[in-house]
Tab-separated table of C-alpha atoms in Angstrom:
chain	number	residue	atom	x	y	z
A	1	MET	CA	-48.875	48.287	18.234
A	2	ARG	CA	-46.845	47.191	15.216
A	3	LEU	CA	-46.019	49.935	12.719
A	4	ILE	CA	-46.020	49.111	9.002
A	5	PHE	CA	-45.012	51.488	6.220
A	6	ILE	CA	-46.461	50.905	2.750
A	7	LEU	CA	-44.744	52.654	-0.158
A	8	ASP	CA	-46.693	52.429	-3.429
A	9	ASP	CA	-47.598	55.008	-6.057
A	10	SER	CA	-51.013	53.375	-6.563
A	11	SER	CA	-53.825	54.602	-4.318
A	12	LEU	CA	-55.722	51.395	-5.059
A	13	SER	CA	-52.858	49.255	-3.761
A	14	LEU	CA	-52.402	51.444	-0.697
A	15	ASN	CA	-56.086	51.234	0.166
A	16	ALA	CA	-56.250	47.501	-0.435
A	17	LEU	CA	-53.224	46.715	1.737
A	18	SER	CA	-54.189	49.061	4.554
A	19	HIS	CA	-57.719	47.597	4.638
A	20	LEU	CA	-56.223	44.114	4.911
A	21	LEU	CA	-53.755	44.974	7.680
A	22	GLU	CA	-55.439	47.558	9.908
A	23	PRO	CA	-58.135	45.106	11.129
A	24	GLU	CA	-55.261	42.849	12.268
A	25	GLY	CA	-54.220	45.523	14.774
A	26	TYR	CA	-51.336	47.063	12.818
A	27	LYS	CA	-50.773	50.790	12.520
A	28	VAL	CA	-50.309	51.513	8.820
A	29	ILE	CA	-48.599	54.541	7.271
A	30	CYS	CA	-49.084	54.937	3.506
A	31	LEU	CA	-46.574	56.759	1.283
A	32	LYS	CA	-46.963	57.481	-2.455
A	33	GLU	CA	-43.680	59.278	-3.145
A	34	SER	CA	-40.453	57.293	-3.207
A	35	GLU	CA	-38.241	60.376	-3.007
A	36	GLY	CA	-37.536	61.164	0.643
A	37	ALA	CA	-39.120	57.898	1.769
A	38	VAL	CA	-35.863	56.401	2.969
A	39	ASP	CA	-35.234	59.176	5.506
A	40	MET	CA	-38.824	58.941	6.754
A	41	ILE	CA	-38.532	55.186	7.204
A	42	VAL	CA	-35.181	55.441	8.981
A	43	GLU	CA	-36.548	58.068	11.373
A	44	ALA	CA	-39.822	56.226	12.111
A	45	GLN	CA	-38.208	52.773	12.427
A	46	PRO	CA	-41.304	50.766	11.461
A	47	ASP	CA	-41.511	47.060	12.199
A	48	LEU	CA	-42.055	46.251	8.526
A	49	VAL	CA	-41.993	47.937	5.114
A	50	LEU	CA	-44.130	46.912	2.132
A	51	LEU	CA	-42.471	48.305	-0.957
A	52	ASP	CA	-43.762	48.447	-4.519
A	53	VAL	CA	-41.158	47.397	-7.079
A	54	VAL	CA	-42.198	49.666	-9.944
A	55	MET	CA	-42.375	53.322	-8.957
A	56	PRO	CA	-41.616	56.611	-10.729
A	57	LYS	CA	-38.498	58.649	-9.914
A	58	LEU	CA	-36.946	56.141	-7.499
A	59	SER	CA	-37.673	52.455	-8.048
A	60	GLY	CA	-38.578	50.133	-5.225
A	61	LEU	CA	-35.335	48.230	-5.696
A	62	GLU	CA	-33.322	51.426	-5.320
A	63	VAL	CA	-35.259	52.353	-2.162
A	64	LEU	CA	-34.542	48.872	-0.845
A	65	ARG	CA	-30.818	49.174	-1.554
A	66	GLN	CA	-30.651	52.542	0.192
A	67	LEU	CA	-32.456	51.151	3.235
A	68	LYS	CA	-30.099	48.198	3.505
A	69	GLU	CA	-27.117	50.550	3.403
A	70	ARG	CA	-28.336	52.116	6.650
A	71	GLU	CA	-27.204	50.420	9.842
A	72	GLU	CA	-30.462	51.379	11.562
A	73	CYS	CA	-32.398	49.192	9.103
A	74	ALA	CA	-30.306	46.038	9.412
A	75	GLU	CA	-33.089	43.986	11.023
A	76	MET	CA	-36.004	45.816	9.388
A	77	PRO	CA	-37.796	43.375	7.058
A	78	VAL	CA	-38.918	44.621	3.645
A	79	ILE	CA	-41.539	42.821	1.588
A	80	MET	CA	-41.614	43.723	-2.089
A	81	VAL	CA	-45.006	44.187	-3.719
A	82	THR	CA	-45.003	43.348	-7.405
A	83	ALA	CA	-47.102	42.284	-10.362
A	84	MET	CA	-43.944	40.900	-11.934
A	85	THR	CA	-43.425	37.267	-11.066
A	86	GLU	CA	-40.529	36.488	-13.374
A	87	ALA	CA	-37.827	34.595	-11.507
A	88	GLN	CA	-35.155	37.176	-12.320
A	89	ASP	CA	-37.264	40.014	-10.888
A	90	VAL	CA	-37.928	38.136	-7.674
A	91	SER	CA	-34.260	37.122	-7.474
A	92	ALA	CA	-33.102	40.733	-7.866
A	93	ALA	CA	-35.313	41.838	-4.968
A	94	LEU	CA	-34.194	39.022	-2.667
A	95	GLU	CA	-30.524	39.578	-3.489
A	96	ALA	CA	-30.929	43.267	-2.688
A	97	GLY	CA	-32.087	42.348	0.826
A	98	ALA	CA	-35.854	41.868	0.581
A	99	PHE	CA	-37.296	39.416	3.084
A	100	ASP	CA	-40.153	38.243	0.851
A	101	TYR	CA	-42.506	39.366	-1.891
A	102	ILE	CA	-46.270	39.682	-2.385
A	103	ARG	CA	-47.928	39.390	-5.765
A	104	LYS	CA	-50.548	41.667	-7.243
A	105	PRO	CA	-53.509	41.243	-7.297
A	106	PHE	CA	-53.530	40.614	-3.555
A	107	GLU	CA	-54.766	37.490	-1.817
A	108	ALA	CA	-55.814	38.377	1.733
A	109	ILE	CA	-54.590	35.110	3.253
A	110	GLU	CA	-51.210	35.399	1.546
A	111	VAL	CA	-50.672	39.027	2.534
A	112	ARG	CA	-51.465	38.440	6.195
A	113	ALA	CA	-49.408	35.236	6.369
A	114	ARG	CA	-46.317	36.818	4.818
A	115	VAL	CA	-46.610	39.867	7.062
A	116	ARG	CA	-46.855	37.690	10.180
A	117	SER	CA	-43.869	35.626	9.040
A	118	ALA	CA	-41.761	38.755	8.462
A	119	LEU	CA	-42.620	40.156	11.878
A	120	ARG	CA	-41.818	36.864	13.635
A	121	THR	CA	-38.445	36.724	11.908
A	122	ARG	CA	-37.720	40.336	12.868
A	123	ASP	CA	-38.487	39.590	16.527
A	124	TYR	CA	-36.177	36.583	16.413
A	125	MET	CA	-33.343	38.546	14.815
A	126	LEU	CA	-33.690	41.398	17.310
A	127	LYS	CA	-33.582	38.921	20.176
A	128	LEU	CA	-30.452	37.316	18.758
A	129	ARG	CA	-28.790	40.700	18.336
A	130	TYR	CA	-29.740	41.701	21.889
A	131	LEU	CA	-28.272	38.486	23.299
A	132	SER	CA	-25.116	38.848	21.203
A	133	GLU	CA	-24.525	42.354	22.570
A	134	ARG	CA	-25.255	41.700	26.235
A	135	ASP	CA	-23.194	40.345	29.072
A	136	GLY	CA	-24.945	37.224	30.309
A	137	LEU	CA	-24.499	37.992	34.013
A	138	THR	CA	-25.231	41.712	34.284
A	139	GLY	CA	-27.333	42.422	31.194
A	140	LEU	CA	-25.051	45.358	30.353
A	141	LEU	CA	-23.378	45.809	26.981
A	142	ASN	CA	-20.572	43.306	26.594
A	143	HIS	CA	-17.013	44.347	25.752
A	144	ALA	CA	-17.366	44.262	21.967
A	145	ALA	CA	-20.767	45.971	21.932
A	146	PHE	CA	-19.545	48.756	24.220
A	147	ILE	CA	-16.552	49.408	21.969
A	148	ARG	CA	-18.903	49.626	18.981
A	149	ALA	CA	-21.153	52.063	20.852
A	150	LEU	CA	-18.162	54.216	21.777
A	151	SER	CA	-16.867	54.134	18.201
A	152	ARG	CA	-20.263	55.222	16.853
A	153	GLU	CA	-20.383	58.144	19.269
A	154	LEU	CA	-16.896	59.306	18.350
A	155	ALA	CA	-17.635	58.941	14.646
A	156	GLU	CA	-20.449	61.497	14.883
A	157	PRO	CA	-19.600	65.030	13.673
A	158	VAL	CA	-17.936	66.920	16.516
A	159	GLY	CA	-19.577	70.226	17.280
A	160	GLY	CA	-18.035	72.981	19.343
A	161	ASP	CA	-20.158	72.168	22.390
A	162	LYS	CA	-20.149	68.388	22.102
A	163	ALA	CA	-19.023	66.666	25.284
A	164	LEU	CA	-18.407	62.990	25.848
A	165	SER	CA	-16.686	61.216	28.716
A	166	LEU	CA	-15.691	57.674	29.565
A	167	VAL	CA	-15.584	56.210	33.063
A	168	MET	CA	-13.790	52.956	33.831
A	169	ALA	CA	-14.566	51.320	37.178
A	170	ASP	CA	-13.074	48.326	38.958
A	171	LEU	CA	-14.389	46.509	42.030
A	172	ASP	CA	-11.734	46.682	44.738
A	173	PHE	CA	-10.377	43.377	46.066
A	174	PHE	CA	-12.990	41.378	44.176
A	175	LYS	CA	-10.934	38.191	44.317
A	176	SER	CA	-11.276	38.173	48.098
A	177	VAL	CA	-15.077	38.191	47.723
A	178	ASN	CA	-14.905	35.024	45.622
A	179	ASP	CA	-12.357	33.440	47.961
A	180	LYS	CA	-14.249	34.241	51.160
A	181	HIS	CA	-17.893	34.026	50.086
A	182	GLY	CA	-17.807	31.855	46.970
A	183	HIS	CA	-18.267	32.521	43.281
A	184	GLN	CA	-22.057	32.649	43.515
A	185	ALA	CA	-21.739	35.545	45.935
A	186	GLY	CA	-19.247	37.188	43.585
A	187	ASP	CA	-21.672	36.814	40.696
A	188	ALA	CA	-24.457	38.326	42.794
A	189	LEU	CA	-22.247	41.321	43.556
A	190	LEU	CA	-21.368	41.813	39.881
A	191	ALA	CA	-25.012	41.537	38.844
A	192	GLY	CA	-26.086	44.005	41.518
A	193	LEU	CA	-23.412	46.488	40.541
A	194	GLY	CA	-24.420	46.157	36.890
A	195	GLU	CA	-28.021	46.943	37.726
A	196	LEU	CA	-26.994	49.957	39.792
A	197	LEU	CA	-24.692	51.232	37.036
A	198	ALA	CA	-27.391	50.910	34.378
A	199	LYS	CA	-29.775	53.000	36.494
A	200	ALA	CA	-27.094	55.603	37.216
A	201	VAL	CA	-26.237	56.037	33.542
A	202	GLY	CA	-29.880	56.046	32.449
A	203	ARG	CA	-30.542	57.535	29.047
A	204	SER	CA	-27.534	59.823	29.171
A	205	GLY	CA	-25.191	57.166	27.873
A	206	GLU	CA	-24.263	53.489	27.780
A	207	ALA	CA	-23.178	51.110	30.521
A	208	GLY	CA	-21.071	48.034	29.906
A	209	ARG	CA	-19.109	45.250	31.514
A	210	TYR	CA	-15.602	45.641	30.174
A	211	GLY	CA	-14.434	42.319	31.544
A	212	GLY	CA	-14.208	40.467	34.845
A	213	GLU	CA	-14.909	42.940	37.637
A	214	GLU	CA	-14.283	45.964	35.427
A	215	PHE	CA	-17.175	48.137	34.241
A	216	CYS	CA	-17.465	51.143	31.943
A	217	ALA	CA	-19.838	54.026	31.369
A	218	LEU	CA	-20.149	56.288	28.354
A	219	LEU	CA	-21.615	59.660	29.343
A	220	ARG	CA	-23.036	61.845	26.567
A	221	GLY	CA	-23.029	65.579	27.224
A	222	TYR	CA	-20.563	65.280	30.131
A	223	ASP	CA	-17.279	67.144	30.100
A	224	LEU	CA	-14.432	65.958	32.321
A	225	GLY	CA	-15.571	67.871	35.410
A	226	MET	CA	-19.178	66.720	35.124
A	227	ALA	CA	-18.093	63.116	34.555
A	228	GLY	CA	-15.776	63.313	37.570
A	229	ARG	CA	-18.637	64.484	39.778
A	230	TRP	CA	-20.852	61.722	38.419
A	231	ALA	CA	-18.154	59.130	39.124
A	232	GLU	CA	-17.632	60.411	42.662
A	233	ALA	CA	-21.353	60.288	43.383
A	234	PHE	CA	-21.530	56.731	42.068
A	235	ARG	CA	-18.486	55.732	44.119
A	236	LYS	CA	-20.194	56.972	47.282
A	237	VAL	CA	-23.425	55.110	46.497
A	238	VAL	CA	-21.502	51.860	46.053
A	239	GLU	CA	-19.457	52.423	49.223
A	240	GLU	CA	-22.481	53.202	51.405
A	241	ARG	CA	-24.619	50.321	50.173
A	242	ASP	CA	-25.037	46.993	51.958
A	243	TRP	CA	-24.735	44.371	49.228
A	244	ASP	CA	-27.104	41.457	49.729
A	245	LEU	CA	-25.384	38.283	48.543
A	246	GLY	CA	-28.130	35.947	49.681
A	247	SER	CA	-26.769	34.465	52.885
A	248	GLU	CA	-25.095	37.657	54.083
A	249	ARG	CA	-24.453	41.318	53.391
A	250	ILE	CA	-21.076	42.831	52.635
A	251	LYS	CA	-19.520	46.166	51.810
A	252	ALA	CA	-17.811	46.922	48.511
A	253	THR	CA	-15.874	49.809	47.011
A	254	LEU	CA	-14.917	50.987	43.530
A	255	SER	CA	-11.892	52.585	41.943
A	256	LEU	CA	-12.736	54.778	38.957
A	257	GLY	CA	-10.840	56.477	36.160
A	258	VAL	CA	-12.337	59.277	34.055
A	259	ALA	CA	-11.370	60.571	30.631
A	260	SER	CA	-13.037	63.110	28.351
A	261	MET	CA	-13.187	63.260	24.570
A	262	GLU	CA	-11.915	66.859	24.371
A	263	GLY	CA	-11.778	66.741	20.580
A	264	SER	CA	-10.393	63.209	20.273
A	265	ILE	CA	-12.146	60.801	17.917
A	266	ASP	CA	-9.957	57.786	18.655
A	267	PRO	CA	-11.752	55.156	20.801
A	268	ALA	CA	-8.491	53.387	21.681
A	269	ALA	CA	-6.901	56.611	22.922
A	270	LEU	CA	-9.918	57.493	25.054
A	271	ILE	CA	-10.026	54.016	26.586
A	272	ALA	CA	-6.292	54.090	27.273
A	273	GLU	CA	-6.606	57.454	29.030
A	274	ALA	CA	-9.479	56.270	31.212
A	275	ASP	CA	-7.611	53.043	31.948
A	276	ARG	CA	-4.503	54.967	33.035
A	277	SER	CA	-6.658	57.045	35.366
A	278	LEU	CA	-8.183	53.872	36.772
A	279	TYR	CA	-4.712	52.444	37.367
A	280	GLU	CA	-3.738	55.617	39.235
A	281	ALA	CA	-6.865	55.299	41.402
A	282	LYS	CA	-5.940	51.733	42.334
A	283	ARG	CA	-2.290	52.583	42.902
A	284	GLY	CA	-3.313	55.555	45.034
A	285	GLY	CA	-5.169	53.419	47.555
A	286	ARG	CA	-8.379	52.355	45.746
A	287	ASN	CA	-11.926	53.522	46.541
A	288	ARG	CA	-11.351	56.807	44.723
A	289	VAL	CA	-11.825	58.667	41.453
A	290	VAL	CA	-8.930	59.891	39.321
A	291	MET	CA	-9.452	62.304	36.442
A	292	ALA	CA	-7.011	64.509	34.585
A	293	GLY	CA	-4.428	64.467	37.335
A	294	ARG	CA	-6.927	65.056	40.136
A	295	SER	CA	-8.278	62.507	42.584
A	296	LYS	CA	-11.264	62.188	44.850
A	297	GLY	CA	-11.840	59.626	47.524
A	298	PRO	CA	-13.198	59.042	50.989
A	299	GLY	CA	-12.899	62.052	53.233
């Protein structure tokens, strides 16, 4: 069910809009106070906000500007509700980031049409963003999106018990899979590994395709030891699995490098540390995990 927030200091306007929209199947939340509304909207993440222009304390335009300063509201459409139809007033709202505007007194057909249009545009923008952030073969975060996710995590205030680890993984001898079985088989292996990695990471972090046959996992709440155990468990799952490539089944192995935040807030440094560990795993014979000078592998 679509969630719509309506912010208006007039009870009459709130009642009129909610009575127009609720029969259309929308869940409507009505707010009369502009102060504190921005935090409520950011937390609830509604599909659409209807925002009165003229309000006491904090104007609708100021609420709109504050919303558009928040990254979480980038694709959230805001429709301004106003009795003022002067071109400069409408222009100010649109330049501040409003998607559209609705005039008072309300026309039922207009309100519903503009709401539907805003929601369709939001869906389209979210789809575009999803596609721009995803690797086309595996569905995991692509390189750029993963780096942004890592940077956001490291930018968060660091508490004394905050733990964060990065795992870099590389398919061993992947070129031979393409050479022997063909690129379609190689793609099937990459897609299967991506699916397995996404399930293994779950909601505890983010999984991405770093490039080629190299994958990455961001693990929230994992210190170096925990991340090393996670990586070793994942290595074993990959090693023991029969990979169905359509016409045949093959075996595959992974080399993994693990690094922990340990107070660092530099994404490049964390990636470099994990990459060095991955290199050591490959140089040490592949099909193993290397973390902080320690290694784990078969046997």
